[in-house]
Coordinates of C-alpha atoms in Angstrom, one line a residue:
M300 CA -19.8 30.9 -25.7
S301 CA -16.9 29.7 -23.6
P302 CA -16.8 30.9 -20.0
S303 CA -14.3 33.6 -19.3
A304 CA -11.6 33.5 -16.7
S305 CA -13.8 35.5 -14.3
Q306 CA -16.9 33.4 -14.8
S307 CA -17.7 30.5 -12.4
V308 CA -18.0 27.1 -13.9
E309 CA -20.8 24.8 -12.7
R310 CA -19.4 22.3 -10.3
T311 CA -19.8 18.7 -11.6
P312 CA -18.3 15.5 -10.3
V313 CA -15.0 14.7 -12.0
V314 CA -14.0 11.2 -13.1
A315 CA -11.1 10.0 -11.0
K316 CA -8.4 7.7 -12.4
Q317 CA -9.1 4.1 -11.4
P318 CA -7.0 1.0 -12.0
H319 CA -8.6 -2.1 -13.5
N320 CA -8.3 -4.7 -10.8
D321 CA -8.8 -7.5 -13.4
D322 CA -6.0 -6.3 -15.7
A323 CA -2.5 -7.0 -14.4
S324 CA -0.9 -5.1 -17.2
V325 CA -2.3 -1.8 -15.9
E326 CA 0.0 -0.3 -13.4
A327 CA -1.8 1.3 -10.4
P328 CA -0.9 4.8 -9.4
Q329 CA 1.6 4.8 -6.5
N330 CA -1.0 5.9 -3.9
L331 CA -2.9 2.7 -4.6
V332 CA 0.2 0.6 -4.0
V333 CA 0.2 1.8 -0.3
A334 CA -3.5 1.2 0.1
T335 CA -5.1 -2.2 0.8
G336 CA -8.6 -3.8 1.3
G337 CA -9.5 -4.8 -2.2
Y338 CA -11.1 -1.5 -3.2
P339 CA -9.4 1.2 -5.4
F340 CA -8.5 4.5 -3.8
P341 CA -9.1 7.5 -6.1
G342 CA -6.0 9.4 -7.2
I343 CA -5.6 12.7 -9.1
P344 CA -8.8 13.2 -11.1
I345 CA -8.7 13.4 -14.9
I346 CA -10.7 16.5 -16.0
E347 CA -10.8 16.9 -19.8
D348 CA -12.6 20.2 -19.9
P349 CA -9.9 22.9 -19.3
Y350 CA -12.4 25.4 -17.8
K351 CA -13.7 22.8 -15.3
K352 CA -10.1 21.9 -14.6
R353 CA -9.3 25.5 -14.0
Q354 CA -12.2 25.8 -11.5
W355 CA -11.1 22.6 -9.8
Q356 CA -7.6 24.0 -9.3
L357 CA -8.9 27.3 -7.9
E358 CA -11.1 25.4 -5.4
H359 CA -8.2 23.3 -4.2
M360 CA -6.0 26.5 -4.1
A361 CA -8.6 28.1 -1.8
G362 CA -8.7 24.9 0.3
A363 CA -4.9 25.0 0.6
F364 CA -5.0 28.6 1.9
R365 CA -7.7 27.6 4.5
V366 CA -5.4 24.7 5.6
F367 CA -2.4 27.1 5.9
A368 CA -4.5 29.6 8.0
R369 CA -5.6 26.8 10.3
K370 CA -2.1 25.7 10.8
G371 CA -0.9 29.2 11.7
F372 CA 1.2 30.0 8.6
T373 CA -0.2 33.6 8.2
E374 CA 2.1 36.6 8.6
G375 CA 0.6 39.9 7.6
T376 CA 0.4 40.2 3.8
S377 CA 3.3 37.7 3.3
G378 CA 2.7 34.3 1.7
H379 CA 1.4 33.1 -1.7
I380 CA 0.3 30.2 -3.7
S381 CA 0.3 30.2 -7.5
V382 CA -1.3 27.8 -10.0
R383 CA -0.5 27.6 -13.7
D384 CA -3.6 28.4 -15.9
T385 CA -5.0 25.4 -17.8
I386 CA -6.1 27.5 -20.8
D387 CA -3.0 29.7 -21.2
P388 CA 0.0 28.0 -19.5
S389 CA 2.1 31.1 -19.8
T390 CA -0.2 32.8 -17.2
F391 CA -1.0 31.8 -13.6
W392 CA -3.4 32.5 -10.7
I393 CA -2.3 33.9 -7.4
N394 CA -3.9 35.1 -4.2
P395 CA -5.0 38.8 -3.7
M396 CA -2.8 40.9 -1.5
G397 CA -4.0 41.6 2.0
K398 CA -6.8 39.1 2.4
H399 CA -6.6 36.6 5.2
F400 CA -5.9 33.1 4.0
G401 CA -8.8 31.7 6.1
M402 CA -11.3 33.9 4.2
L403 CA -10.2 33.0 0.6
K404 CA -12.5 31.4 -1.9
A405 CA -11.9 30.2 -5.4
S406 CA -13.6 33.4 -6.7
D407 CA -11.0 35.6 -4.9
M408 CA -8.0 34.4 -7.0
V409 CA -6.3 36.7 -9.4
H410 CA -5.3 35.8 -13.0
I411 CA -2.0 37.4 -14.1
N412 CA 0.3 37.3 -17.1
E413 CA 4.1 37.1 -17.4
D414 CA 4.3 40.9 -17.1
G415 CA 2.5 40.9 -13.7
Q416 CA -0.6 42.5 -15.1
V417 CA -4.0 41.3 -13.9
I418 CA -5.9 39.8 -16.9
G419 CA -8.9 38.1 -15.2
G420 CA -10.5 36.6 -12.2
N421 CA -10.6 38.9 -9.2
K422 CA -9.2 42.2 -10.5
V423 CA -7.3 43.5 -7.5
A424 CA -3.7 44.1 -6.4
I425 CA -1.3 41.2 -5.8
N426 CA 1.9 40.9 -3.8
A427 CA 4.9 42.1 -5.9
A428 CA 7.4 39.8 -4.3
G429 CA 5.0 36.9 -4.8
F430 CA 4.8 37.7 -8.5
V431 CA 8.6 37.9 -8.9
I432 CA 9.2 34.5 -7.2
H433 CA 6.4 32.6 -8.7
S434 CA 6.7 33.9 -12.3
A435 CA 10.4 33.0 -12.3
I436 CA 9.5 29.4 -11.2
H437 CA 6.7 29.0 -13.7
R438 CA 8.8 30.2 -16.6
A439 CA 11.8 28.0 -15.8
R440 CA 10.0 24.8 -14.8
P441 CA 7.2 23.7 -17.1
D442 CA 6.8 20.6 -14.9
I443 CA 5.7 22.8 -12.0
N444 CA 2.1 23.8 -12.0
A445 CA 1.8 25.1 -8.5
A446 CA 4.1 26.7 -5.9
C447 CA 3.6 27.6 -2.2
H448 CA 5.6 30.1 -0.1
M449 CA 4.7 31.0 3.4
H450 CA 6.4 32.7 6.3
S451 CA 5.7 29.8 8.6
P452 CA 7.3 29.7 12.1
A453 CA 9.4 26.6 12.0
G454 CA 10.4 27.2 8.4
K455 CA 11.7 30.6 9.2
A456 CA 13.5 29.3 12.2
W457 CA 15.3 26.4 10.3
A458 CA 16.0 28.7 7.4
T459 CA 18.4 30.7 9.6
F460 CA 20.8 27.8 9.3
G461 CA 20.9 27.7 5.5
K462 CA 20.9 23.9 5.6
P463 CA 18.6 21.2 4.2
V464 CA 16.6 19.1 6.7
D465 CA 18.2 15.9 7.7
I466 CA 16.8 12.5 6.6
I467 CA 16.1 11.3 10.2
N468 CA 12.5 10.1 10.1
Q469 CA 10.0 8.6 7.7
D470 CA 8.4 11.9 6.7
S471 CA 11.7 13.6 6.0
C472 CA 12.3 11.0 3.3
N473 CA 9.7 12.9 1.2
F474 CA 12.6 15.3 0.6
Y475 CA 15.3 12.8 -0.2
R476 CA 17.3 14.3 -3.0
T477 CA 14.6 16.8 -4.0
Q478 CA 15.4 19.6 -1.5
A479 CA 17.5 22.6 -2.3
V480 CA 18.9 25.6 -0.3
Y481 CA 19.2 29.2 -1.5
N482 CA 22.2 30.4 0.6
D483 CA 21.6 34.1 0.3
F484 CA 19.2 36.8 1.3
G485 CA 19.0 40.0 -0.7
G486 CA 16.1 41.5 1.1
V487 CA 12.5 41.6 0.0
V488 CA 12.3 39.9 -3.4
L489 CA 11.3 42.8 -5.8
G490 CA 13.7 42.4 -8.6
E491 CA 13.9 39.8 -11.4
E492 CA 17.6 39.0 -10.5
E493 CA 16.6 37.7 -7.0
G494 CA 13.8 35.6 -8.5
Q495 CA 16.2 34.0 -11.0
K496 CA 18.7 33.2 -8.2
I497 CA 16.0 31.3 -6.4
V498 CA 15.2 29.4 -9.6
D499 CA 18.9 28.6 -10.2
A500 CA 19.2 27.2 -6.6
L501 CA 16.0 25.1 -7.1
G502 CA 17.6 23.6 -10.2
D503 CA 16.0 21.3 -12.8
N504 CA 14.8 18.6 -10.4
G505 CA 14.3 20.3 -7.0
R506 CA 10.8 20.2 -5.6
V507 CA 11.3 22.2 -2.3
I508 CA 13.7 24.9 -1.4
I509 CA 14.8 26.4 1.9
L510 CA 15.4 30.1 1.5
Q511 CA 18.1 31.2 3.9
N512 CA 16.9 33.8 6.4
H513 CA 13.5 33.8 4.7
G514 CA 11.4 30.6 4.8
L515 CA 10.2 27.6 2.8
L516 CA 8.9 27.2 -0.8
T517 CA 7.5 24.0 -2.2
T518 CA 6.3 23.0 -5.7
G519 CA 4.2 20.3 -7.4
G520 CA 2.3 19.2 -10.4
T521 CA -0.9 20.0 -8.4
V522 CA -1.6 22.5 -5.8
D523 CA -2.4 19.6 -3.4
E524 CA 1.0 18.1 -3.9
A525 CA 2.8 21.5 -3.3
A526 CA 0.6 22.2 -0.3
Y527 CA 1.1 18.9 1.3
L528 CA 4.9 19.2 0.8
F529 CA 4.7 22.5 2.5
T530 CA 2.9 21.3 5.6
C531 CA 5.2 18.3 5.7
L532 CA 8.4 20.4 5.4
E533 CA 7.2 22.9 8.0
R534 CA 6.5 20.0 10.5
T535 CA 9.9 18.4 9.5
C536 CA 11.6 21.7 10.3
E537 CA 9.8 21.8 13.6
V538 CA 10.9 18.3 14.5
Q539 CA 14.4 19.0 13.4
L540 CA 14.6 22.0 15.7
M541 CA 13.4 19.8 18.6
V542 CA 16.1 17.2 17.7
E543 CA 18.8 19.9 17.6
A544 CA 17.7 21.3 20.9
S545 CA 18.1 17.9 22.6
G546 CA 21.8 17.8 21.9
L547 CA 21.8 14.0 21.6
P548 CA 23.5 12.2 18.7
K549 CA 21.4 11.7 15.6
K550 CA 20.7 8.5 13.8
F551 CA 20.4 9.0 10.1
I552 CA 18.3 6.9 7.8
N553 CA 20.5 5.0 5.4
E554 CA 20.5 5.7 1.7
K555 CA 18.8 2.5 0.7
A556 CA 15.9 2.9 3.2
A557 CA 15.6 6.6 2.4
K558 CA 15.4 6.0 -1.4
F559 CA 12.8 3.1 -0.9
T560 CA 10.6 5.3 1.3
A561 CA 10.8 8.3 -1.0
E562 CA 9.8 6.1 -4.0
A563 CA 6.8 4.7 -2.0
N564 CA 5.6 8.0 -0.4
A565 CA 6.9 11.0 -2.4
D566 CA 5.4 10.5 -5.9
P567 CA 2.7 13.0 -7.2
E568 CA -0.2 10.7 -6.7
T569 CA 0.6 9.8 -3.1
L570 CA 1.4 13.4 -2.2
Y571 CA -1.9 14.6 -3.7
T572 CA -3.7 11.9 -1.7
E573 CA -2.0 12.9 1.5
F574 CA -3.4 16.4 1.3
Q575 CA -7.0 15.3 0.8
P576 CA -7.9 14.8 4.5
D577 CA -7.0 18.4 5.2
F578 CA -8.8 19.6 2.1
E579 CA -12.0 17.7 2.9
Y580 CA -11.9 19.0 6.4
E581 CA -11.9 22.6 5.1
I582 CA -14.9 21.9 2.8
W583 CA -16.8 20.4 5.8
K584 CA -15.7 23.2 8.1
S585 CA -16.7 26.0 5.7
E586 CA -19.9 24.2 4.6
G587 CA -18.8 24.6 1.0
E588 CA -18.1 28.4 1.3
L589 CA -14.5 28.1 -0.1
F590 CA -16.0 27.4 -3.6

């Protein structure tokens, strides 16, 4: 019998994508291009079993919450991460309402459908605003499997300006031509109309969005990609605020250099890889409890 959404799946090692060093016709994932030393660096793992892939996603989702807690992104019951289900892509998983990010485990996640009804996993209440925002994104963008939204300090501060971050340092190049701004605030997001407006502002190709007077939201093909983009955008907002406070003239990175840097550093494989040190630290710190 196949395991249900609420059953745990035995954790087994997954097979990571590896390039063939002796085959020049095989193009290495981008994260391998920026690595050196003669040994392959593992990228996003390939997991054929959808149930094992689901469990893998939920473990990385829990790890992302632990990272966000450590970095100080908690604010009461606000903040959510969602991950599209591997079995039924019209449904997704989200965090339970009112549980501290630093305590979350894979088994705590809630499986919900397009109507916002709990259908599996941890059968408890979820944040209504979180459902409205994340369900709209998952419906509109089949390329997005995960989305992160937190009320983080620097993100909230920079969001008051209703502007994208400037491309003024190497890390900000991760957002070159992929950032959007939602120049409105209609209060707590409880209606479908507000969720649709956010999706419209994100557009067909946006990966991150600055919600004016609200905060940051990032997306990705994996929860790791979305989570790393969030930590990077939060820090970029923090640095931008420091730059603005100095009052000194800014030197912008030129288009050619920004495009080159984004192509080297902002692909899904590299962004996934960038998150792994933080994820591995949370496994070590919790002694495996987040599973």
